[in-house]
Amino acid sequence: MTYASLPVSDIGTLPPLRNIMTNPPTIHGLPTGWRAQVLSLLGGPVQSRLARWGQVLPQIAAFEETLVAEDDRELRKRSLSLKYRAKSGEKLATLLPEAYALVREASRRVIGQRHYDVQMIGGIALFHGSIAEMETGEGKTLTATLPMYLHALVGKGSHLATVNDYLAERDANMMRPVYAMLGLTTGVVLTKDKSDARRKAYGCDITYGTAKEFGFDFLRDRLLLRRLGAAQGSLLGQFTGVGADANSEQPVQREAHFCLVDEADSILIDEARTPLIIGALGDKAIDRIVATYRWAAEVQSQFLEEKHYDYDDEDKKVELTAAGRQLLRALPKPELLSTMGLVDLYQYIERAIKVARDYLLNRHYVVIDGEITIVDENTGRLAEGRKWRDGIHQAIEAKEKIEVSVATGQAARITVQDLFLRYKHIAGMTGTAMSATNEFRKVYKMRVVPIPTNRPSQRKRLPDLVFGTEDEKWAAVVEDVKAMNQVGRPVLIGTKSIDKSMHLSRLLTAAGITHRVLNANEVEREAEIVALAGEQFKVTVATNMAGRGTDIKLAPGMRELGGLHVICTELHDSARIDRQLVGRCGRQGDPGTTRQYMSLDDDVIKSGYGPEVAERMEQWGKTAGPAAQRQVGMIFRAQQRVERKHLRDRFALLHHEKERKKMQLEMGQDPYLDTPD
Ligand SMILES: Nc1ncnc2c1ncn2[C@@H]1O[C@H](COP(=O)(O)OP(=O)(O)OP(=O)(O)O)[C@@H](O)[C@H]1O
C-alpha cells in the first residue's frame, strides 16, 4: 500500500493513554504498510518498553498528594535532598519517580501546566537515552524539563540543544521559573554572548543553547587549552578546567555530561555532517589582508618596468628594484596596513603588477555574478570552481574591485555528529523520527520511541492530488485556499522554496485573497506570524521549514469550522520535512485537515529517477489531464529513493570521518585541531 492511498482515518490516530497496557499504541503518522518494518527496526517491541515505563506512572503519582500539600519551601528542600542523594552516587533511576513528581508539581504551581501522563512517559524515554517521537504540539518543551532536571541533579550540568537562538531563549525563559522553584539555575548561550556570559551560562545547572554555539564553544575551549598546554595527554578527554590559571583565560564549558537535543532529526541527521569550523585568522587579520590586496591593486600602475621592477619573461616573475622598494615605502598607506611587514608589502605589490600584466579580463578569466571564473586556456571553456593559487586569485579580485575571498584556514573543526557523541548521556525529541530509526540506532546507538498522544488526533489527511503541470497545480491550490477562506477557516500553505512562495503569493493576490508570506530568514517575526496563523480568515504562505517549533493556536470558533487546513504544495526530499508541516494542524486533539499536492514536473522526480525520466514525465504531464493522478505512487517512491541516497551518502561520510580520526589519533594528533583544510 502506498502512502498516498492510505485511508484518511489511518493517519494520526492513537489510543488514549489509559489503554496503554491493554491496547498498545500504534506507530502514528506512518503508513500501515511500514508499521511491521518499523517495529522490526526498533530492536524489540516498543510496546513492552512503553508498558514498563507506564508502570512507573503510579509511583510518580503516589507522591502527588503529599507534594500538593507542601509549601514552596518544602518542595525546594526535597529537591535539595535529591541533589544530595544524586551527588552521593545514588542511581538516578531510583530518584526518578520523586524527581519527576517534583517537576510536575513545580510546573503546575508556577506556569499552570501539569505534565500529562504521556509527557511523563516521554520524560522517562528521554532519561533512558531514547529519541522520543512526540507528535507536534504534544508539549516537548514541557516534557524536556523532566530529564533536564533529573540529570542536572548530579551537578555536572544539563544541556538542551535547540535549532536557533530564538527557541533557546524562549524555552529557557518559559521554564526557568520551574527549575528555580526547585533550586536549580538556568542559563542560555546566545550567538551574541561574550565569553564571560557564556561561562556563566554553562556554569548553571541547566543550559539552553544551539548545537552550533555548543560546538563553537567546544572548539574555542580546545584551542585555548592547547595554548595553555593543558590538552596534552587527553586528546579526546573532557574539559575539567584543570591547567587553566584562575587569573588567565579559562574555558567556558564544563564537561559534556547530558545533552537533550530538540528537533533531533534535524540536528542529529540533517545537520550531522555539517562541520563547524573556526578559521585560523581572526576578523581583523582578514580585514588587513583584504585592505592590502586592494591597496596594491590601486597603486601598482605607478611602478614602471625596468625602473621600479624587472620582469623575467621565462619565469613570468616580477621583482622590485631598489627604486621600486623606495617608491613603495614612500607611498601613503591606509591605517590598517601599519602593522604589515615590508617584505610582505613587496610581495603584494609584485603580485599586483604581475596580475595587471599577465591576467587579462575576458581572456584568462571572466567576472560572473561578482566572482572570478577562470577560462581554460586550452578549451576556452569556463573552469568553474577552480581558483588560482598563491594569492593570484585574490589579487585579481582586488583588481576587479569585487569581494576578495581570503582563505581563513582551519584552526579547529568538529562535526555536529562528533559534538554530540562526546556527551556521556544524550537523548532527543522530535515530531518525526521513525523514518530515521535505523540511522539513529547505528550512528548514535539511540532507540526511537513513539510516544502516544495525549488526546486522539483529529487530523484528517484528505486524498492527495496529482496534476500534469505545476501551473495546473498552483491553480488548484488557489481554488482550495479560496474555498477555505470563504468559510473563514485558517489556511497554512507550505512551499519548497522562497521563489515558489513568492509565485503563489502573486497568484493569491490576483485572486483577491489577503494573505501573509513568511520565509526562513526572520526567525523571530516568523514565529509570531505562524503563531497567528490559526485565526479566522488567515491565509499564511510559508516555506516548509519556516515556523518549525512554533505553536499554531486555533482562535475561538475555529474548531467548529474544522480547524487549520494545511496545504503541502510539493514533496520535499525528505518525508520528515513534509510531516513537520502537516504537524502544524491537529495539535493537542484539535481538528484539522491536510492535503498534499503534486505535479509531474516536481523536482523530486528528477532527484529520485534522474533527468531522463523527469523529462519524460514532464512532457507527458502537459497533456496527461486527470490521468496524472495515477502517478501518485511513483512520486512517493521518488522521494523514498532520494531519502535512501542521502542516507547512503551520510553513512559513507561517517565512515570516512571515523577512519580519519582513527589515523590522526594513531599519529598523536588532535582530530579537532589538526584539521586538514
Ligand atoms: N501539560 C500541559 N498542560 C497544559 N498545556 C500544555 C501542556 N503541555 C503542553 N502544553 C501546551 O501545548 C502547546 C504545545 O507545546 P509545544 O510548543 O511545546 O509543543 P511541541 O511538541 O514542542 O510542538 P512542536 O513540534 O511544534 O515544537 C503549548 O502551548 C504548551 O504550552
XYZ file of C-alpha atoms and ligand atoms in Angstrom:
708
model
C 0.000 0.000 0.000
C 1.407 3.386 -0.846
C 1.490 6.297 1.491
C -0.850 8.173 -0.769
C -3.572 5.595 -0.925
C -3.919 5.387 2.828
C -7.414 5.846 4.115
C -7.859 9.164 5.834
C -8.584 7.614 9.198
C -5.235 5.839 9.327
C -3.197 8.939 9.888
C -2.539 10.264 13.308
C -4.937 8.240 15.421
C -3.766 6.850 18.707
C -5.366 5.220 21.674
C -5.550 7.446 24.720
C -3.108 6.665 27.491
C -5.462 4.808 29.788
C -5.441 1.979 27.263
C -1.721 1.832 27.033
C -1.300 -1.543 28.724
C -4.152 -3.319 27.018
C -4.139 -1.505 23.752
C -0.574 -0.645 22.815
C -0.021 2.497 20.784
C 0.150 2.285 17.063
C 3.047 3.963 15.357
C 1.184 7.002 14.409
C 1.595 9.031 11.313
C 3.241 6.185 9.447
C 1.643 4.316 6.609
C 0.205 0.987 7.723
C 2.436 -0.877 5.303
C 5.504 0.411 7.110
C 4.470 -0.432 10.604
C 5.729 -4.004 10.708
C 9.006 -2.849 9.210
C 9.423 -0.041 11.671
C 8.631 -2.296 14.588
C 11.255 -4.761 13.474
C 13.804 -1.975 13.260
C 13.233 -0.958 16.821
C 15.197 -3.878 18.162
C 12.403 -5.208 20.356
C 8.785 -4.480 20.870
C 8.191 -0.849 21.636
C 5.003 -1.803 23.339
C 6.654 -3.712 26.147
C 9.035 -0.857 26.776
C 6.183 1.645 26.895
C 4.240 -0.659 29.160
C 7.229 -0.995 31.501
C 7.620 2.737 31.684
C 3.879 3.026 32.151
C 4.326 1.135 35.415
C 6.430 3.981 36.779
C 3.436 6.332 36.450
C 1.696 5.145 39.627
C 4.985 5.541 41.528
C 5.186 9.153 40.369
C 1.514 9.715 41.111
C 1.988 8.348 44.621
C 3.997 11.445 45.539
C 1.428 13.870 44.226
C -0.908 14.176 47.164
C 1.948 14.884 49.578
C 3.637 17.352 47.250
C 0.476 19.313 46.573
C 0.079 19.798 50.310
C 3.634 21.047 50.834
C 4.631 24.685 50.547
C 7.241 26.048 48.110
C 9.998 25.944 50.721
C 9.356 22.300 51.450
C 9.454 21.452 47.772
C 12.825 23.131 47.429
C 14.102 21.252 50.465
C 13.035 17.994 48.885
C 14.826 18.973 45.686
C 17.995 19.763 47.604
C 17.854 16.397 49.283
C 17.503 14.702 45.866
C 20.544 16.643 44.724
C 22.487 15.448 47.699
C 21.470 11.840 47.091
C 22.386 12.068 43.399
C 25.764 13.546 44.206
C 26.414 10.827 46.751
C 26.101 8.303 43.971
C 22.533 7.087 44.318
C 21.221 5.867 40.963
C 19.190 8.468 39.095
C 16.711 5.789 38.039
C 15.860 5.300 41.732
C 15.302 9.009 42.176
C 13.223 9.338 39.023
C 9.697 8.936 40.447
C 10.160 11.577 43.142
C 12.121 13.885 40.837
C 9.502 13.750 38.099
C 6.700 14.245 40.610
C 8.526 17.328 41.923
C 8.948 18.831 38.452
C 5.298 18.186 37.687
C 4.197 19.918 40.860
C 6.577 22.854 40.388
C 5.355 23.334 36.840
C 1.722 23.177 37.924
C 2.384 25.874 40.523
C 4.493 28.297 38.529
C 3.314 28.034 34.951
C -0.029 26.344 35.424
C 0.862 23.294 33.320
C 0.767 19.888 34.928
C 2.663 17.305 32.855
C 0.290 14.836 31.211
C 0.959 11.149 31.742
C 2.142 10.789 28.168
C 4.648 13.567 28.805
C 5.872 11.605 31.830
C 6.340 8.582 29.574
C 8.214 10.849 27.133
C 10.378 12.082 30.002
C 11.188 8.518 31.037
C 12.070 7.581 27.455
C 14.401 10.582 27.335
C 16.016 9.641 30.607
C 16.791 6.259 29.086
C 18.593 7.927 26.194
C 15.919 7.429 23.567
C 14.720 9.631 20.786
C 11.187 10.375 21.918
C 8.989 10.864 18.903
C 6.174 13.100 20.038
C 3.639 14.494 17.637
C 3.952 18.217 17.090
C 2.044 20.196 19.661
C 2.262 17.487 22.304
C 4.401 19.708 24.506
C 8.020 18.726 24.025
C 9.154 21.927 25.718
C 7.477 20.909 28.954
C 8.468 17.242 28.653
C 12.114 18.299 28.380
C 12.083 19.704 31.921
C 11.897 16.182 33.361
C 15.186 14.636 32.143
C 16.874 18.045 32.243
C 16.121 18.312 35.955
C 16.982 14.719 36.782
C 20.352 14.750 35.024
C 21.193 18.172 36.472
C 20.945 16.745 39.988
C 24.455 15.279 39.805
C 25.808 18.809 39.395
C 27.574 18.411 36.073
C 25.125 20.411 34.007
C 22.329 19.503 31.586
C 22.349 20.994 28.104
C 19.377 21.461 25.827
C 20.287 21.977 22.184
C 17.685 23.726 20.027
C 17.818 24.746 16.377
C 18.063 28.508 16.819
C 18.737 31.253 19.354
C 15.137 32.336 19.408
C 13.851 28.951 20.556
C 16.688 28.562 23.059
C 15.862 31.865 24.695
C 12.108 31.389 24.543
C 12.195 27.894 26.066
C 14.727 28.839 28.732
C 12.653 31.839 29.797
C 9.487 29.792 29.867
C 10.949 27.009 32.005
C 13.373 28.968 34.202
C 10.778 29.548 36.980
C 10.070 25.816 37.168
C 13.741 24.951 37.686
C 14.186 27.919 40.006
C 11.400 26.748 42.277
C 13.390 23.528 42.688
C 16.598 25.418 43.449
C 18.264 24.971 40.058
C 19.765 27.747 37.941
C 19.120 28.155 34.201
C 21.384 29.822 31.644
C 21.142 30.496 27.898
C 24.036 30.696 25.456
C 23.273 33.031 22.553
C 25.355 33.824 19.477
C 25.913 37.399 20.611
C 27.256 36.426 24.052
C 30.842 37.138 25.089
C 32.879 34.502 26.888
C 32.083 35.691 30.404
C 28.356 35.395 29.760
C 28.903 32.006 28.171
C 30.953 30.708 31.091
C 28.218 31.829 33.431
C 25.537 30.105 31.347
C 27.496 26.860 31.224
C 28.067 27.135 34.947
C 24.298 26.890 35.546
C 22.590 23.613 36.358
C 20.608 23.835 33.123
C 21.892 25.427 29.917
C 19.828 26.116 26.793
C 21.548 26.939 23.519
C 22.013 25.875 19.926
C 24.066 22.954 18.726
C 26.157 25.456 16.795
C 27.099 27.507 19.845
C 27.798 24.389 21.915
C 30.102 23.233 19.125
C 31.947 26.525 18.664
C 32.469 26.872 22.394
C 33.905 23.375 22.484
C 36.348 24.277 19.691
C 37.338 27.627 21.176
C 37.944 25.985 24.535
C 40.025 23.317 22.912
C 42.153 25.868 21.105
C 42.571 27.749 24.353
C 43.538 24.628 26.235
C 46.102 23.734 23.628
C 47.535 27.207 24.026
C 47.645 26.692 27.742
C 49.237 23.320 27.178
C 46.517 21.530 29.044
C 45.022 19.474 26.269
C 48.025 17.206 26.141
C 47.610 13.741 27.411
C 43.864 13.628 26.952
C 43.294 14.325 23.334
C 39.770 13.087 23.418
C 39.182 13.768 27.055
C 36.770 16.153 28.672
C 37.444 19.616 29.891
C 37.989 19.871 33.551
C 39.261 23.378 33.680
C 42.423 21.979 35.240
C 45.544 23.573 33.874
C 43.981 26.938 33.282
C 45.271 29.580 35.609
C 42.416 31.136 37.554
C 43.557 34.606 36.626
C 44.020 33.990 32.931
C 41.585 32.986 30.216
C 39.586 29.930 31.048
C 37.429 27.521 29.109
C 33.745 28.395 29.119
C 32.343 24.868 29.115
C 32.375 22.223 31.749
C 32.336 18.570 30.862
C 29.946 17.167 28.287
C 27.586 15.392 30.632
C 23.989 15.293 29.368
C 22.502 16.833 26.280
C 18.912 16.744 25.200
C 18.584 17.505 21.509
C 15.367 19.180 20.406
C 14.290 18.604 16.788
C 16.679 15.665 16.937
C 16.181 14.590 13.342
C 17.124 17.994 12.052
C 20.183 18.399 14.263
C 21.446 14.825 14.518
C 20.687 13.763 10.963
C 20.153 16.632 8.535
C 22.886 18.772 10.067
C 25.034 15.899 11.267
C 27.736 16.192 8.640
C 27.931 19.969 8.730
C 31.319 20.834 10.101
C 31.640 23.726 12.494
C 34.873 25.451 11.603
C 36.863 28.107 13.397
C 39.103 29.964 10.984
C 42.773 30.318 11.835
C 42.590 34.031 11.081
C 40.589 36.489 13.125
C 38.301 39.090 11.527
C 40.871 41.839 11.995
C 43.616 39.864 10.267
C 41.306 39.164 7.349
C 40.367 42.858 7.059
C 44.052 43.749 6.983
C 44.829 41.243 4.229
C 41.900 42.418 2.110
C 42.943 46.055 2.551
C 46.481 45.202 1.423
C 45.273 43.446 -1.723
C 43.102 46.450 -2.556
C 45.841 48.973 -1.865
C 48.357 47.045 -4.010
C 45.873 46.835 -6.885
C 45.355 50.582 -6.698
C 48.983 51.702 -6.621
C 50.620 49.082 -8.867
C 50.274 51.246 -12.002
C 52.765 53.737 -10.542
C 55.516 51.120 -10.805
C 57.285 51.213 -14.152
C 59.069 48.316 -15.803
C 62.864 48.462 -15.680
C 62.755 51.479 -13.390
C 60.813 50.105 -10.453
C 60.728 46.423 -11.290
C 62.299 43.801 -13.515
C 60.250 41.239 -15.383
C 61.609 37.784 -16.078
C 59.912 36.622 -19.288
C 60.769 32.997 -18.810
C 59.560 32.591 -15.242
C 56.979 35.360 -15.620
C 58.304 36.786 -12.398
C 58.159 40.383 -11.173
C 60.880 41.670 -8.856
C 61.052 45.148 -7.391
C 64.257 47.091 -7.859
C 65.813 49.265 -5.160
C 63.996 52.262 -6.662
C 60.767 50.293 -6.636
C 61.142 49.420 -2.980
C 61.873 53.016 -2.191
C 58.749 54.120 -4.038
C 56.701 51.577 -2.111
C 57.990 52.839 1.211
C 57.186 56.417 0.254
C 53.609 55.746 -0.866
C 50.796 56.684 1.536
C 49.081 53.628 3.000
C 45.810 53.047 4.834
C 45.999 52.888 8.614
C 45.158 49.160 8.627
C 48.437 48.391 6.849
C 50.618 49.947 9.535
C 51.352 46.571 11.086
C 52.174 44.818 7.796
C 55.834 43.862 7.360
C 57.716 45.485 4.467
C 58.714 42.176 2.920
C 55.046 41.214 2.777
C 54.183 44.515 1.145
C 56.841 43.951 -1.542
C 55.206 40.636 -2.349
C 51.732 42.139 -2.543
C 52.928 44.791 -4.989
C 54.882 42.305 -7.118
C 51.818 40.111 -7.322
C 49.569 43.058 -8.203
C 51.922 44.066 -11.014
C 52.073 40.517 -12.338
C 48.293 40.203 -12.289
C 47.869 43.511 -14.113
C 50.291 42.395 -16.875
C 49.603 38.696 -17.264
C 45.979 38.070 -16.305
C 43.525 39.636 -18.671
C 39.801 40.055 -18.246
C 37.683 38.114 -20.757
C 40.707 36.202 -21.907
C 42.134 34.462 -18.869
C 39.093 34.960 -16.749
C 35.599 36.388 -16.732
C 33.600 38.030 -13.968
C 30.206 36.406 -13.409
C 27.892 37.468 -10.596
C 30.718 39.191 -8.776
C 33.014 36.178 -8.935
C 36.121 35.406 -10.957
C 35.740 32.357 -13.181
C 38.854 31.032 -14.861
C 38.776 30.441 -18.619
C 40.552 27.223 -19.502
C 43.220 28.286 -21.965
C 43.187 25.007 -23.878
C 39.493 24.553 -24.343
C 38.266 28.122 -23.998
C 35.642 26.805 -21.596
C 34.874 28.189 -18.182
C 36.556 26.240 -15.422
C 34.014 26.863 -12.738
C 35.010 26.390 -9.138
C 38.745 26.451 -9.888
C 40.984 29.058 -8.269
C 44.466 30.362 -8.884
C 46.838 29.852 -6.010
C 49.380 31.876 -4.111
C 47.177 34.909 -3.743
C 46.789 35.410 -7.511
C 43.053 34.823 -7.368
C 42.642 37.357 -4.566
C 44.873 39.882 -6.358
C 42.627 39.589 -9.424
C 39.542 40.046 -7.273
C 41.100 43.232 -5.866
C 41.956 44.417 -9.369
C 38.347 43.893 -10.484
C 37.099 45.599 -7.310
C 34.956 42.640 -6.286
C 34.852 40.819 -2.964
C 38.251 39.433 -2.010
C 37.945 35.818 -0.920
C 40.644 35.375 1.692
C 41.024 31.781 2.817
C 40.729 31.747 6.576
C 42.427 28.406 7.095
C 41.062 25.911 9.590
C 42.170 26.151 13.153
C 39.621 23.803 14.597
C 36.768 21.755 13.299
C 34.095 19.419 14.605
C 31.016 17.939 13.026
C 27.678 18.175 14.751
C 27.688 14.413 14.995
C 31.037 14.253 16.788
C 29.952 17.015 19.085
C 27.008 15.045 20.411
C 28.814 11.748 20.501
C 31.123 13.322 23.088
C 28.331 13.637 25.648
C 28.169 10.947 28.287
C 24.371 10.884 28.061
C 22.339 12.036 25.135
C 18.629 11.990 24.315
C 16.495 13.555 21.627
C 12.975 14.696 20.898
C 11.266 15.271 17.600
C 7.937 15.006 15.851
C 9.395 12.993 13.018
C 11.986 10.344 13.726
C 10.508 6.984 12.820
C 11.783 7.017 9.270
C 15.314 7.607 10.565
C 15.160 4.806 13.144
C 17.941 2.806 11.586
C 20.279 5.747 11.373
C 19.752 6.810 14.973
C 20.494 3.283 16.108
C 23.595 2.783 14.002
C 25.206 6.169 14.456
C 24.148 7.224 17.925
C 23.024 3.909 19.418
C 19.745 5.596 20.252
C 16.357 3.987 20.060
C 13.369 5.810 18.600
C 10.295 5.507 20.758
C 6.948 6.817 19.572
C 5.089 8.406 22.451
C 1.296 8.189 22.375
C -0.619 11.431 22.024
C -2.445 12.932 24.966
C -5.701 13.104 23.106
C -6.524 11.133 19.976
C -5.530 13.141 16.937
C -8.384 14.637 14.928
C -6.193 15.453 11.978
C -7.538 14.255 8.649
C -5.460 13.742 5.596
C -7.539 14.499 2.520
C -6.744 12.466 -0.615
C -3.546 13.536 -2.391
C -3.920 15.298 -5.725
C -1.558 14.976 -8.686
C -1.569 17.363 -11.642
C 0.130 17.213 -15.027
C 1.888 20.554 -14.693
C 2.933 22.942 -11.984
C 0.612 25.640 -13.331
C -2.399 23.364 -13.032
C -1.298 22.501 -9.521
C -0.992 26.127 -8.427
C -4.421 26.890 -9.891
C -5.923 24.067 -7.834
C -4.118 25.259 -4.709
C -5.559 28.747 -5.168
C -9.055 27.261 -5.555
C -8.569 25.222 -2.383
C -7.454 28.327 -0.454
C -10.385 30.309 -1.815
C -12.905 27.690 -0.713
C -11.477 27.511 2.816
C -11.136 31.258 3.051
C -14.760 31.784 2.120
C -15.934 29.874 5.169
C -13.323 31.622 7.332
C -11.084 28.638 8.036
C -7.417 29.467 8.578
C -5.093 28.040 5.927
C -1.337 27.392 6.046
C 0.389 26.661 2.747
C 3.892 25.217 2.706
C 6.145 25.685 -0.303
C 9.548 24.246 -1.075
C 11.409 27.479 -1.710
C 11.239 31.227 -1.315
C 10.632 31.868 -5.018
C 7.740 29.404 -5.004
C 6.260 31.247 -2.027
C 6.531 34.477 -3.973
C 4.933 32.913 -7.043
C 1.993 31.606 -5.039
C 1.687 34.957 -3.315
C 1.263 36.681 -6.689
C -1.414 34.174 -7.695
C -3.274 34.679 -4.410
C -3.127 38.437 -4.799
C -4.501 38.126 -8.323
C -7.337 36.014 -6.915
C -8.060 38.726 -4.340
C -7.074 36.637 -1.313
C -5.468 38.539 1.557
C -2.503 36.586 2.911
C 0.910 36.785 4.558
C 4.124 35.315 3.285
C 6.938 34.252 5.521
C 10.268 32.788 4.701
C 13.042 31.339 6.767
C 15.122 34.487 7.150
C 13.389 36.226 10.003
C 13.063 33.675 12.718
C 11.545 35.891 15.354
C 8.875 37.547 13.242
C 8.267 34.236 11.593
C 7.337 32.545 14.842
C 4.994 35.422 15.552
C 3.246 35.130 12.179
C 2.958 31.369 12.398
C 1.514 31.678 15.874
C -1.243 33.942 14.489
C -1.917 31.615 11.580
C -4.796 29.966 13.454
C -7.083 32.998 13.325
C -10.213 33.335 11.257
C -9.676 34.148 7.537
C -5.888 33.980 7.984
C -4.008 32.672 4.967
C -0.288 32.101 5.560
C 2.234 31.066 2.950
C 5.478 29.686 4.334
C 8.456 27.689 3.204
C 8.251 24.223 4.702
C 10.956 24.842 7.245
C 9.564 28.141 8.446
C 7.934 28.156 11.804
C 9.316 24.819 12.841
C 8.791 24.553 16.541
C 6.143 27.250 16.769
C 2.725 26.647 18.079
C -0.327 27.495 15.954
C -3.220 28.021 18.302
C -6.755 27.974 16.935
C -8.699 31.161 17.565
C -12.115 30.802 19.233
C -14.708 29.364 16.860
C -12.137 27.805 14.533
C -12.511 24.300 15.949
C -16.125 24.332 14.929
C -15.188 25.305 11.371
C -12.828 22.328 11.106
C -9.561 23.823 12.421
C -6.478 24.700 10.442
C -6.195 23.482 6.848
C -2.608 22.752 5.806
C -1.732 22.610 2.121
C 1.518 20.936 1.100
C 2.395 22.030 -2.409
C 5.249 19.669 -3.240
C 7.050 16.696 -1.752
C 10.275 17.628 -0.047
C 13.391 15.493 -0.487
C 12.759 14.184 2.987
C 9.366 12.938 4.156
C 10.223 14.144 7.648
C 10.072 17.743 6.487
C 6.644 17.125 4.957
C 5.425 15.679 8.215
C 6.678 18.727 10.099
C 4.389 20.884 8.022
C 1.436 18.527 8.383
C 2.024 18.599 12.129
C 1.160 22.303 12.279
C -2.515 21.341 12.391
C -4.475 18.980 14.601
C -2.409 19.801 17.673
C -3.467 18.647 21.135
C -6.565 16.917 19.814
C -7.678 19.892 17.703
C -9.429 19.171 14.438
C -7.561 19.947 11.227
C -7.078 18.789 7.662
C -4.110 18.472 5.347
C -3.790 17.907 1.648
C -0.750 17.064 -0.429
C -0.491 18.484 -3.960
C 1.964 17.184 -6.540
C 2.664 17.609 -10.229
C 4.555 15.613 -12.829
C 7.226 18.287 -13.180
C 8.069 18.321 -9.440
C 11.799 18.386 -8.607
C 11.586 15.251 -6.516
C 11.033 13.122 -9.650
C 14.305 14.323 -11.099
C 16.163 13.825 -7.824
C 14.743 10.332 -7.463
C 14.822 8.974 -11.009
C 17.256 11.208 -12.880
C 16.782 13.739 -15.674
C 15.574 11.338 -18.381
C 12.593 10.016 -16.510
C 11.873 13.511 -15.228
C 11.863 14.868 -18.768
C 9.542 12.108 -19.996
C 7.149 12.725 -17.115
C 7.207 16.439 -17.709
C 6.390 16.034 -21.394
C 3.635 13.550 -20.707
C 2.282 15.777 -17.955
C 1.495 18.538 -20.423
C -1.352 16.511 -21.877
C -1.983 13.998 -19.115
C -5.028 15.662 -17.573
C -6.742 13.550 -14.897
C -4.542 10.542 -15.784
C -1.702 12.258 -13.870
C -3.383 11.112 -10.665
C -2.287 7.545 -11.378
C 1.359 8.529 -10.816
C 0.894 9.252 -7.154
C 2.792 6.128 -6.075
C 5.639 6.905 -8.451
C 6.159 10.330 -6.885
C 6.252 8.963 -3.349
C 8.711 6.290 -4.489
C 10.887 9.031 -5.983
C 11.006 10.628 -2.554
C 11.985 7.328 -0.954
C 14.792 6.894 -3.489
C 16.147 10.346 -2.641
C 15.989 9.570 1.057
C 17.867 6.311 0.589
C 20.520 8.034 -1.491
C 21.058 10.720 1.146
C 21.267 8.049 3.793
C 23.954 6.166 1.852
C 25.927 9.387 1.386
C 25.762 10.143 5.083
C 26.978 6.675 6.039
C 29.856 6.902 3.563
C 30.923 10.225 5.034
C 30.613 8.896 8.538
C 32.893 6.009 7.687
C 35.422 8.334 6.089
C 35.478 10.680 9.097
C 35.877 7.771 11.501
C 38.885 6.492 9.591
C 40.437 9.946 9.509
C 40.038 10.371 13.247
C 41.481 6.949 13.941
C 44.509 7.690 11.815
C 45.081 11.060 13.441
C 44.876 9.609 16.902
C 47.403 6.971 15.942
C 49.710 9.733 14.770
C 49.270 11.553 18.068
C 47.291 14.402 16.517
C 44.165 16.093 17.806
C 41.401 15.328 15.288
C 39.605 18.544 16.192
C 42.577 20.884 15.963
C 44.960 19.324 13.469
C 42.452 19.517 10.681
C 43.241 19.139 7.031
C 41.859 22.089 5.024
N 0.769 19.596 30.335
C 0.320 20.668 29.696
N -0.690 21.390 30.184
C -1.132 22.483 29.518
N -0.646 22.931 28.346
C 0.362 22.255 27.809
C 0.902 21.089 28.444
N 1.887 20.625 27.664
C 1.982 21.447 26.608
N 1.069 22.421 26.676
C 0.865 23.487 25.683
O 0.783 22.889 24.401
C 1.317 23.716 23.419
C 2.329 22.978 22.552
O 3.530 22.808 23.236
P 4.934 22.833 22.487
O 5.058 24.027 21.629
O 5.979 22.565 23.493
O 4.754 21.590 21.547
P 5.841 20.853 20.739
O 5.638 19.416 20.964
O 7.167 21.424 21.048
O 5.464 21.202 19.260
P 6.442 21.379 18.012
O 6.660 20.036 17.461
O 5.669 22.245 17.129
O 7.695 22.007 18.516
C 1.920 24.907 24.133
O 1.032 25.973 24.062
C 2.064 24.414 25.554
O 2.028 25.468 26.470
